[in-house]
PDB file of C-alpha atoms and ligand atoms in Angstrom:
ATOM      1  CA  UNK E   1       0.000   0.000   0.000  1.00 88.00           C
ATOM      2  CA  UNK E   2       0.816   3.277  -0.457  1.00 94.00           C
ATOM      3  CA  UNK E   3       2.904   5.113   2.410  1.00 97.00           C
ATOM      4  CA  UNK E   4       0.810   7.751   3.897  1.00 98.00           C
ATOM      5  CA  UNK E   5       2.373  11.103   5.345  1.00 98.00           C
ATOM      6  CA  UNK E   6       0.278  13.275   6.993  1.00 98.00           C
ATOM      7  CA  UNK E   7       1.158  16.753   8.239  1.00 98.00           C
ATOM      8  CA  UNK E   8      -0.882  17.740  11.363  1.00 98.00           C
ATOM      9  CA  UNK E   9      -0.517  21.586  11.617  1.00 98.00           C
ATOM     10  CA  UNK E  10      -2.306  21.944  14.764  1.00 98.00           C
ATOM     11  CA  UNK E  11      -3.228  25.546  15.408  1.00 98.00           C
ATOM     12  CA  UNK E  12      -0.367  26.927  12.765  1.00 98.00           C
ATOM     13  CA  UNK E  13       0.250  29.199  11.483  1.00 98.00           C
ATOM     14  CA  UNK E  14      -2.373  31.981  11.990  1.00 98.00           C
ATOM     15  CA  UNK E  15      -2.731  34.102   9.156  1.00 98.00           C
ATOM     16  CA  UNK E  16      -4.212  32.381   5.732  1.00 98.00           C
ATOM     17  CA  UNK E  17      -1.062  34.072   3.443  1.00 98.00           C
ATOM     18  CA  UNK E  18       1.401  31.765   5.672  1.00 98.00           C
ATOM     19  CA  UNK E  19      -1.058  28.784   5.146  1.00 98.00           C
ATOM     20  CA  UNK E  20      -1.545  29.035   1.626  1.00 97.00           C
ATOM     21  CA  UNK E  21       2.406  29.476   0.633  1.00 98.00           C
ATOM     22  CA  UNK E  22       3.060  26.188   2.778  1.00 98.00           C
ATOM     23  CA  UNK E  23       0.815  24.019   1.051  1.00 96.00           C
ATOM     24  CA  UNK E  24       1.194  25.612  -2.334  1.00 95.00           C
ATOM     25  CA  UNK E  25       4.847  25.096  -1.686  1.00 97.00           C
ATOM     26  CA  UNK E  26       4.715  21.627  -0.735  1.00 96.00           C
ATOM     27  CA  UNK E  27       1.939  20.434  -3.583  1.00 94.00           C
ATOM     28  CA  UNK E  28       4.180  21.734  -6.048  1.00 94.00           C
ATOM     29  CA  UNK E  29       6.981  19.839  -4.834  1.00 95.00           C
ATOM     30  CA  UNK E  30       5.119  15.958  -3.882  1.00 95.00           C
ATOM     31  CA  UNK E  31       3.749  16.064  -7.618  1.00 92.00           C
ATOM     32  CA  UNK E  32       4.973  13.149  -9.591  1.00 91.00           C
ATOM     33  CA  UNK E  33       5.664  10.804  -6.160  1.00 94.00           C
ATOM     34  CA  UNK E  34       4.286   7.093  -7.170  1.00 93.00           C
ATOM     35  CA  UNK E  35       4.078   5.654  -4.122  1.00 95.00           C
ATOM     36  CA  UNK E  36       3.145   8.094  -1.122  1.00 96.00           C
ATOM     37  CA  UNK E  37       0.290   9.834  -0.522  1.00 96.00           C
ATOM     38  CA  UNK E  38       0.607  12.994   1.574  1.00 97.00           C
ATOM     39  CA  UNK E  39      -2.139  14.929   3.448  1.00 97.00           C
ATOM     40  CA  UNK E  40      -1.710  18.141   5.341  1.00 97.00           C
ATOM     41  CA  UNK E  41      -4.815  18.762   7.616  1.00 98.00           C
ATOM     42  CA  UNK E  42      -4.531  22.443   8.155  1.00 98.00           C
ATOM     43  CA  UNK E  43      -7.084  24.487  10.901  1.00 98.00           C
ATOM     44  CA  UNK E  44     -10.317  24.090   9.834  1.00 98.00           C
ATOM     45  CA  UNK E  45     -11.135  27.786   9.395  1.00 97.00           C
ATOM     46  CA  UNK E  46      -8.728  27.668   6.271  1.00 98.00           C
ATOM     47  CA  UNK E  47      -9.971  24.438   5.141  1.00 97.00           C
ATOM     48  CA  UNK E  48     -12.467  26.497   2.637  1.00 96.00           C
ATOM     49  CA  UNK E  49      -9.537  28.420   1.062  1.00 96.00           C
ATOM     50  CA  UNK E  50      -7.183  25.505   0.785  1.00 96.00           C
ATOM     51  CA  UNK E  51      -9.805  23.295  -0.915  1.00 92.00           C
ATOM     52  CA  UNK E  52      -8.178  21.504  -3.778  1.00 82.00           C
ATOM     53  CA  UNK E  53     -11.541  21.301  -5.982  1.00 74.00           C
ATOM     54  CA  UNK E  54     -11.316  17.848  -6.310  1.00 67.00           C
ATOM     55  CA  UNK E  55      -8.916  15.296  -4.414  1.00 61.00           C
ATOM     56  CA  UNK E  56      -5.995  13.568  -6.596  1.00 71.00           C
ATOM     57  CA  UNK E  57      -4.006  10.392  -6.348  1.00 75.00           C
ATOM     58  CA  UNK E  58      -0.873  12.077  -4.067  1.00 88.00           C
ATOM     59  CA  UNK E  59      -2.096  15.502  -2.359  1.00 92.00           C
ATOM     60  CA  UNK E  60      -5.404  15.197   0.026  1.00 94.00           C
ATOM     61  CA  UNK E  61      -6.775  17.621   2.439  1.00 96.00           C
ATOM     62  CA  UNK E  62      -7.707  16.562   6.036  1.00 97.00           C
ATOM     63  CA  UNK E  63      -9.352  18.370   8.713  1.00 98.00           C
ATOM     64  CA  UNK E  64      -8.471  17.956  12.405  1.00 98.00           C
ATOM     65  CA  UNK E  65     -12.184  17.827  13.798  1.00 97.00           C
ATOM     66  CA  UNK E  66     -15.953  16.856  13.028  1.00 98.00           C
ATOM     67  CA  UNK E  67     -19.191  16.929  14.482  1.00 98.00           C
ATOM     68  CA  UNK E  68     -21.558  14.067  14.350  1.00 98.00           C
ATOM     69  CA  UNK E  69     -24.685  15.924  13.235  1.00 98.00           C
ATOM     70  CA  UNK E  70     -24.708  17.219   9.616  1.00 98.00           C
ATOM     71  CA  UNK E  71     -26.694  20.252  10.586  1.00 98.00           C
ATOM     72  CA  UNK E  72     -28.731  22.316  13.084  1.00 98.00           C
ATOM     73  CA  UNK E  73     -28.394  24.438  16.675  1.00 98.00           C
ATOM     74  CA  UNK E  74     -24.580  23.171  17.190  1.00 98.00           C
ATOM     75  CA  UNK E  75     -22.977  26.279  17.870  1.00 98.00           C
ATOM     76  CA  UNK E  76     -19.083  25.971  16.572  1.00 97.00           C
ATOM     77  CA  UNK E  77     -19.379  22.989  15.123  1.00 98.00           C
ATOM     78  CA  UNK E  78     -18.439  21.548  11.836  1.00 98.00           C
ATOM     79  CA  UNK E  79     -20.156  19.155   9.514  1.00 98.00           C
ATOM     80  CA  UNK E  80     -18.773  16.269   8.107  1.00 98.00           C
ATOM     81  CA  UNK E  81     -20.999  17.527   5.090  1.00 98.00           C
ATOM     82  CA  UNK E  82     -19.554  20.599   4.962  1.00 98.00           C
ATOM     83  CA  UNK E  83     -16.064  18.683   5.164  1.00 97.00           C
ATOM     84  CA  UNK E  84     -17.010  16.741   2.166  1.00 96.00           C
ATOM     85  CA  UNK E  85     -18.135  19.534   0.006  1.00 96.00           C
ATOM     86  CA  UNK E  86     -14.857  20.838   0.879  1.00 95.00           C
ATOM     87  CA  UNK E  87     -13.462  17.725  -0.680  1.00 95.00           C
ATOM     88  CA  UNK E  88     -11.878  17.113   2.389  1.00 96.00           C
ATOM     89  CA  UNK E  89     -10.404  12.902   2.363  1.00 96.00           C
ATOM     90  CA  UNK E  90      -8.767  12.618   5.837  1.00 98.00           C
ATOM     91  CA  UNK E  91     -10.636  13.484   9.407  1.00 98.00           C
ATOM     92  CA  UNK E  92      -7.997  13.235  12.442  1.00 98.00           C
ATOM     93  CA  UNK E  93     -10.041  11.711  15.537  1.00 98.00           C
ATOM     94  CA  UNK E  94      -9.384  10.969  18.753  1.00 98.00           C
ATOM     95  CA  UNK E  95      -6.148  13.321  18.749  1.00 98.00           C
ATOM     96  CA  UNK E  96      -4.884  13.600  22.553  1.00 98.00           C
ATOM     97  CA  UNK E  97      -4.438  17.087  22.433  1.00 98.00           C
ATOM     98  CA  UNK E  98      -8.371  16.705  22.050  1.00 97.00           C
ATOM     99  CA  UNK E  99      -8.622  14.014  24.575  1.00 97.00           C
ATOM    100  CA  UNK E 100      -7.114  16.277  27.196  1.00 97.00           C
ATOM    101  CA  UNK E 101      -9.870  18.731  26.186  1.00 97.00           C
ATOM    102  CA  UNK E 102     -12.248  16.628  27.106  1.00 97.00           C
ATOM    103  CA  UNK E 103     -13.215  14.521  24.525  1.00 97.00           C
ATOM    104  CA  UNK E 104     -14.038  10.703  25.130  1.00 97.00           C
ATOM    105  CA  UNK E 105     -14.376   7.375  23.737  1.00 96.00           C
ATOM    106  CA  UNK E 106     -18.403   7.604  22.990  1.00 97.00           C
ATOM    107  CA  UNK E 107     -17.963  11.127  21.147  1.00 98.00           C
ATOM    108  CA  UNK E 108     -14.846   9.894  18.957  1.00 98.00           C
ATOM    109  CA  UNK E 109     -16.904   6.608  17.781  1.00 98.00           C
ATOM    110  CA  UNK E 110     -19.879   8.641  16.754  1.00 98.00           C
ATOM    111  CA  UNK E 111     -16.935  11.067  15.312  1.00 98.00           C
ATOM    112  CA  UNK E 112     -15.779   8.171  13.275  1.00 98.00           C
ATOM    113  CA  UNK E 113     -18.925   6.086  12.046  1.00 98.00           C
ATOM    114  CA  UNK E 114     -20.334   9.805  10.718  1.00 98.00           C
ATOM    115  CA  UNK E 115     -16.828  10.059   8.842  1.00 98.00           C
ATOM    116  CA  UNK E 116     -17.412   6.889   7.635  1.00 98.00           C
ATOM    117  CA  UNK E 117     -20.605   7.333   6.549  1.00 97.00           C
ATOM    118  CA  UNK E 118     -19.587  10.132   4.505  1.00 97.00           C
ATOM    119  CA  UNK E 119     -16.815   7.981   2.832  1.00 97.00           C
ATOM    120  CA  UNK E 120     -14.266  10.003   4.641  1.00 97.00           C
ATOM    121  CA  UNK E 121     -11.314   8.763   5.799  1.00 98.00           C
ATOM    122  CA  UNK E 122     -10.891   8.956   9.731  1.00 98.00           C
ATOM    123  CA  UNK E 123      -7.533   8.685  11.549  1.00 98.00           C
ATOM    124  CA  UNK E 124      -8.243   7.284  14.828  1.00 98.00           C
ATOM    125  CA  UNK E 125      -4.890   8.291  17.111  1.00 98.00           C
ATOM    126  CA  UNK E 126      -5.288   5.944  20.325  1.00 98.00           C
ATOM    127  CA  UNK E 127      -1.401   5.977  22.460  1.00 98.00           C
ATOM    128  CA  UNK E 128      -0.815   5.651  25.926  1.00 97.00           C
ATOM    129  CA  UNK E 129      -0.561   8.829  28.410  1.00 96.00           C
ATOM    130  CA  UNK E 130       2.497   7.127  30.276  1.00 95.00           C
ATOM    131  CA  UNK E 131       3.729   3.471  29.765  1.00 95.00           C
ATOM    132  CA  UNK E 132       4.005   1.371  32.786  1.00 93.00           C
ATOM    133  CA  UNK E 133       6.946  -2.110  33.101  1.00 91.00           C
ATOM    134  CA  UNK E 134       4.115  -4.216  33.194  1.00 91.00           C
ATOM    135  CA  UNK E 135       2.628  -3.490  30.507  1.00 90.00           C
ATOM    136  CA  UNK E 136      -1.119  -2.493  32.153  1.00 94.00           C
ATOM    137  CA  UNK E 137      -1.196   0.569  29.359  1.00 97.00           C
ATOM    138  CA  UNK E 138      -1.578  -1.854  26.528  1.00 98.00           C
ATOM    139  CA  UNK E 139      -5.257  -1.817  27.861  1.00 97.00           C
ATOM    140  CA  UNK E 140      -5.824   1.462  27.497  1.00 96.00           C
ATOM    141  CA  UNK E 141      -4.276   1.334  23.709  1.00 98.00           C
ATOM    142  CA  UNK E 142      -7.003  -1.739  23.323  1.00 98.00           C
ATOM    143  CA  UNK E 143      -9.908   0.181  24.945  1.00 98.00           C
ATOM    144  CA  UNK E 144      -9.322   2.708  22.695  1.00 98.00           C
ATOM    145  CA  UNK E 145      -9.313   0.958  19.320  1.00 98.00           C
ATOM    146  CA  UNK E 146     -12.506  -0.880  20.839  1.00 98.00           C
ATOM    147  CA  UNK E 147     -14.249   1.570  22.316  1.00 98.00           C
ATOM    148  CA  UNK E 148     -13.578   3.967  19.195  1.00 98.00           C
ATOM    149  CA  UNK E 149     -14.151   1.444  16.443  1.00 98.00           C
ATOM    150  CA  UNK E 150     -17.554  -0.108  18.126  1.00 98.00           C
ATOM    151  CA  UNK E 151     -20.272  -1.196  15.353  1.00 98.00           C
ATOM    152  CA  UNK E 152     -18.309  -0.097  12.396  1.00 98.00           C
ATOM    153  CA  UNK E 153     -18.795  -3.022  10.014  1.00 95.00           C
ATOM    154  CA  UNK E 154     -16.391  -4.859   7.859  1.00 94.00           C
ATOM    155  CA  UNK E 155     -17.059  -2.396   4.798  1.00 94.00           C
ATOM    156  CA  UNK E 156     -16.031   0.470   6.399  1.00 96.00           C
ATOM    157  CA  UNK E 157     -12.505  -1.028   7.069  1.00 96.00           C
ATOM    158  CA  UNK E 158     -11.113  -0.106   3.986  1.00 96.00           C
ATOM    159  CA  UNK E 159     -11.005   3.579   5.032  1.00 98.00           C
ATOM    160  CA  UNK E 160      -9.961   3.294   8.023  1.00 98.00           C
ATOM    161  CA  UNK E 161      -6.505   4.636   9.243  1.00 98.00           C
ATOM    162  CA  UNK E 162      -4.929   4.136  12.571  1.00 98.00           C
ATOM    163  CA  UNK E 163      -2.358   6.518  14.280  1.00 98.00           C
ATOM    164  CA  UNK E 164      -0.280   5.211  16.984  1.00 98.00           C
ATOM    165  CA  UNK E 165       0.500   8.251  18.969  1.00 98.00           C
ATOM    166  CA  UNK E 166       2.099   7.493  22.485  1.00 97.00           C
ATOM    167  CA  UNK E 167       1.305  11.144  24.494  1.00 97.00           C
ATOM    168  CA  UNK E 168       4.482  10.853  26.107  1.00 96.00           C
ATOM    169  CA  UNK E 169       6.411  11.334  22.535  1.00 96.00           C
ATOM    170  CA  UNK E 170       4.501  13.950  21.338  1.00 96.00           C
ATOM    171  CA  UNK E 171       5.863  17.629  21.078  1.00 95.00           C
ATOM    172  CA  UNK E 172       9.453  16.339  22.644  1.00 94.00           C
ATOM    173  CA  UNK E 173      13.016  16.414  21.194  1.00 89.00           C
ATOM    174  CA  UNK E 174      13.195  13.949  18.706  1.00 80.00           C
ATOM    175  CA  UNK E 175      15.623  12.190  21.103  1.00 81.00           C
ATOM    176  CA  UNK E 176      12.281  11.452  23.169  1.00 82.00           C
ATOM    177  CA  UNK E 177      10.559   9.871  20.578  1.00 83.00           C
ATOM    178  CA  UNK E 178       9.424   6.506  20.263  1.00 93.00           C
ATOM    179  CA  UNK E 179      12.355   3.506  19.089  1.00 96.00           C
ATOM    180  CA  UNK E 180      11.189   1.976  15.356  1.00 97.00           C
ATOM    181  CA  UNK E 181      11.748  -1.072  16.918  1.00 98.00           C
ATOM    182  CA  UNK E 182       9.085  -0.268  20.199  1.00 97.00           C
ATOM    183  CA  UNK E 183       6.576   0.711  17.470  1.00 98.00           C
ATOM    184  CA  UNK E 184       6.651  -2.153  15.224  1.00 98.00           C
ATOM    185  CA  UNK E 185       5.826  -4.087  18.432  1.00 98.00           C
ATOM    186  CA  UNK E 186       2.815  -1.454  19.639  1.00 98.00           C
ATOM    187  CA  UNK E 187       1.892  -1.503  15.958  1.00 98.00           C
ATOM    188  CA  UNK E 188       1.217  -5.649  16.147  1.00 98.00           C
ATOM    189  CA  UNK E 189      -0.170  -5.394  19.403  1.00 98.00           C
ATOM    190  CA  UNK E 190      -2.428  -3.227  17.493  1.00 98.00           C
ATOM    191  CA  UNK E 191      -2.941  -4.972  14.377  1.00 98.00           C
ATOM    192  CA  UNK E 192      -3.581  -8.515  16.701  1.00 98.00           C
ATOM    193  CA  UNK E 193      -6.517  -6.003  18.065  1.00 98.00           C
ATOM    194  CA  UNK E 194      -7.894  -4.881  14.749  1.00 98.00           C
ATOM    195  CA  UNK E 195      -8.030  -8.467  14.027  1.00 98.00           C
ATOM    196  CA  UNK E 196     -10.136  -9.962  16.594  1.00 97.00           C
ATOM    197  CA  UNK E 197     -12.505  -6.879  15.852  1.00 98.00           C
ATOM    198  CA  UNK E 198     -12.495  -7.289  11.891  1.00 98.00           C
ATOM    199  CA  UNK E 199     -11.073 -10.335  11.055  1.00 97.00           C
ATOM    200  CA  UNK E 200      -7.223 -10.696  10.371  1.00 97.00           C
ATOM    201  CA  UNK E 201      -7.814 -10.125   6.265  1.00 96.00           C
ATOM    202  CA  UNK E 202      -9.080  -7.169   6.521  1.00 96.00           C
ATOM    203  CA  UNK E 203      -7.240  -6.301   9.608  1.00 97.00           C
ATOM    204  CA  UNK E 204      -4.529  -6.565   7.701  1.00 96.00           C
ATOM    205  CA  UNK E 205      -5.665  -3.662   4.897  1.00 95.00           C
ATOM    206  CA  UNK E 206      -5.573  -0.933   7.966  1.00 98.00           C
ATOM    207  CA  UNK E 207      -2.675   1.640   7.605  1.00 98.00           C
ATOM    208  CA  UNK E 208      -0.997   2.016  10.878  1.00 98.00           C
ATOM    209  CA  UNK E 209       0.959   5.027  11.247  1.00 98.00           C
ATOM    210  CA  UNK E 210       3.596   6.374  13.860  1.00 98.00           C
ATOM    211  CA  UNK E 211       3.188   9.678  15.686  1.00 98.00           C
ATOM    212  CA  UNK E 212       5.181  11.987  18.438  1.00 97.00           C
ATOM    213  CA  UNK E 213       8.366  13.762  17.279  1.00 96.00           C
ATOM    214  CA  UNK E 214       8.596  12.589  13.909  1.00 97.00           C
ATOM    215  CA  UNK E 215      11.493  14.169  12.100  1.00 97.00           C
ATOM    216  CA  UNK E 216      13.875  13.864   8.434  1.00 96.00           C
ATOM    217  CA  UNK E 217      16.419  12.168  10.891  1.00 96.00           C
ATOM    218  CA  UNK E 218      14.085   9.499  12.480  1.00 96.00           C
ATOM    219  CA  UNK E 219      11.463   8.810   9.828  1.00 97.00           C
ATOM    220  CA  UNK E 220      13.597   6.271   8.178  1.00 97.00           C
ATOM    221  CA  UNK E 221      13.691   4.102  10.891  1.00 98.00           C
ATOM    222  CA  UNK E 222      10.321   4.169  11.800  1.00 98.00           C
ATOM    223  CA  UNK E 223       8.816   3.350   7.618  1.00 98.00           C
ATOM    224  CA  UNK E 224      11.922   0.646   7.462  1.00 98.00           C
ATOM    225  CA  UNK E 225      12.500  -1.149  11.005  1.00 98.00           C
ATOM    226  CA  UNK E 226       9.597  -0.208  11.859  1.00 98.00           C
ATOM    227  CA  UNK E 227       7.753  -0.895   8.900  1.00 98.00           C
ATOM    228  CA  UNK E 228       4.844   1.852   9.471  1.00 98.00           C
ATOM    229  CA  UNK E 229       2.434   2.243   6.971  1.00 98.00           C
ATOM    230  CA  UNK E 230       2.905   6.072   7.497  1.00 98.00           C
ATOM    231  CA  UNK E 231       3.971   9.082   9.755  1.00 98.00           C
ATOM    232  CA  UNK E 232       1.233  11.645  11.429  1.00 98.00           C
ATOM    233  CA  UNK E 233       3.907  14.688  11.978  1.00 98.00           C
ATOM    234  CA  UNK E 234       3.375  17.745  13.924  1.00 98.00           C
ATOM    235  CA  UNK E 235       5.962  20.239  13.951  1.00 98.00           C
ATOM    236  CA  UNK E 236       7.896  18.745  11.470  1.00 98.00           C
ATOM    237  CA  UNK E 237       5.062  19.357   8.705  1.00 98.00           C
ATOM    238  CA  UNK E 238       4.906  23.219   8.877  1.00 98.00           C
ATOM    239  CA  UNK E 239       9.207  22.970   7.898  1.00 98.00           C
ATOM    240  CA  UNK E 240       8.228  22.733   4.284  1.00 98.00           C
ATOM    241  CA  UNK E 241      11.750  21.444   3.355  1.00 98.00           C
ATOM    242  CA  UNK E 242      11.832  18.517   5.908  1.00 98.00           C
ATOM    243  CA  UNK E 243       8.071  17.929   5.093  1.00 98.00           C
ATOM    244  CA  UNK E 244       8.907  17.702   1.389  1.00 98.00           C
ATOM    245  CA  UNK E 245      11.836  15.120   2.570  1.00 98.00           C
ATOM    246  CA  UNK E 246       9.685  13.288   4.449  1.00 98.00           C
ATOM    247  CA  UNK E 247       7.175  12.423   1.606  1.00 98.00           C
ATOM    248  CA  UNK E 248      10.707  11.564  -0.723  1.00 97.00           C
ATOM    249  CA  UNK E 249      11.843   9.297   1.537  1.00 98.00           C
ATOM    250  CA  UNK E 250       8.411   7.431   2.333  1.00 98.00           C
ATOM    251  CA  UNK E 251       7.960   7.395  -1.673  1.00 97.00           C
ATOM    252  CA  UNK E 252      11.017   5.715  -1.899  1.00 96.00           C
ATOM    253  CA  UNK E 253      10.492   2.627   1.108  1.00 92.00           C
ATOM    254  CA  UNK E 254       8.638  -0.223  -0.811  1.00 79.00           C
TER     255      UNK E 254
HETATM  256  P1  13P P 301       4.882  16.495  16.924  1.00 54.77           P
HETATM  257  O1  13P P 301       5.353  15.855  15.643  1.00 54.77           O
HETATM  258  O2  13P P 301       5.042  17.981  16.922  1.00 54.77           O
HETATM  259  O3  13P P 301       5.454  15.817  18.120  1.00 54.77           O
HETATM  260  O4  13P P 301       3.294  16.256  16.978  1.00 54.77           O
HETATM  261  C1  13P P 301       2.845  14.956  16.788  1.00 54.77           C
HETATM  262  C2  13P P 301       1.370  14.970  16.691  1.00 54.77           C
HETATM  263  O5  13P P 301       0.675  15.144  17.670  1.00 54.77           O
HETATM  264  C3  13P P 301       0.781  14.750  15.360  1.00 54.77           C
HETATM  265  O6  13P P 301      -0.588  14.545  15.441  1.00 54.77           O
END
């Protein structure tokens, strides 16, 4: 499958001019990659002005929220309808910078089955707060994926895409990230998971990616030891040199 990088800008930048010279920047340089696909999911308030008209094979737009109701009294909410007229692909959900917010398991799985629905494309980021010697977080990573993927039926699966995001590697020196070789094991843990939900076929067509202080000097290891399916990168997406690297060097891992 095709490696999948996706640039998480968070709340950055904050003017539209900034925004639009990134991702104009970086489009024009990902063109004519074979075998990567790379989203950047932007604030939503410039989703409407970064809107690509219509999706193509390498460059996709993702948004970092949804609502679960297409329409009506939800003040500051936004539709996945609206998303898709955007021609918006990707949805990041369960993010834990939205966790810590307050959001739980019940809201992200009717987050996710409305994506679906819509024949969006959520990202489902489940990762442990802190990890523990004996291993009692690996719960928490499987309540997650269960509690997030609940009734979403073996059709859907094909658009699903998990993020493996461990909190504690997130916005750190990329020192502190996670090893390639500690993700490939989290990522089986998490694939054995998907499996006894979906089947190990089609568990087997899920993307999962790596998240938490992804960088040009560590992505290697992660898409070859660690044989991810794809990198959800903060900072290192808004750096549209490295970003641009990032999607070369994932286009080039078979
Ligand atoms: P950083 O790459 O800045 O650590 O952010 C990771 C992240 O949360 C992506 O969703």
């Amino acid at each position: 499958m095709k490696k999948l990088i996706v640039g998480n800008w968070k709340l950055n930048p904050t003017n539209l001019a900034e925004a639009k010279k990134i991702q104009t920047k970086i489009r024009q340089k990902v063109t004519g990659l074979r075998n990567v696909k790379v989203v950047i999911c932007p604030p939503t308030a410039y989703l409407s002005a970064l809107s690509l008209g219509r999706s193509n094979s390498i460059f996709s737009l993702g948004a970092q929220e949804v609502f679960w109701k297409e329409a009506g009294p939800y003040t500051g909410q936004t539709s996945p309808l609206i998303l898709k007229d955007l021609n918006v692909s990707f949805v990041i959900i369960g993010h834990s910078e939205q966790r810590d917010l307050g959001e739980n398991d019940e809201q992200i799985n009717l987050k996710l089955r409305v994506v679906l629905d819509y024949g969006l494309r959520p990202i489902l980021c489940v990762g442990e707060k802190e990890r523990d010697d004996s291993g009692y977080y690996l719960a928490q990573i499987k309540r997650q994926l269960e509690d997030g993927l609940e009734k979403v039926s073996k059709k859907m699966v094909k658009q699903l895409v998990i993020a493996y995001e461990p909190v504690w590697a997130i916005g750190q020196d990329q020192r502190k990230a996670e090893t390639p070789t500690s993700f490939l094991q989290h990522a089986l843990f998490i694939r054995k998971t998907l499996s006894s939900l979906f089947g190990p076929a089609e568990a087997q067509k899920i993307p999962i990616l790596y998240g938490g202080s992804v960088t040009i000097k560590n992505a290697e290891g992660f898409l070859t030891q660690g044989q991810a399916d794809g990198l959800l990168v903060g900072r290192e997406s808004l750096i549209i040199p490295n970003f641009v690297a990032l999607a070369k060097l994932a286009n080039q891992i078979k």
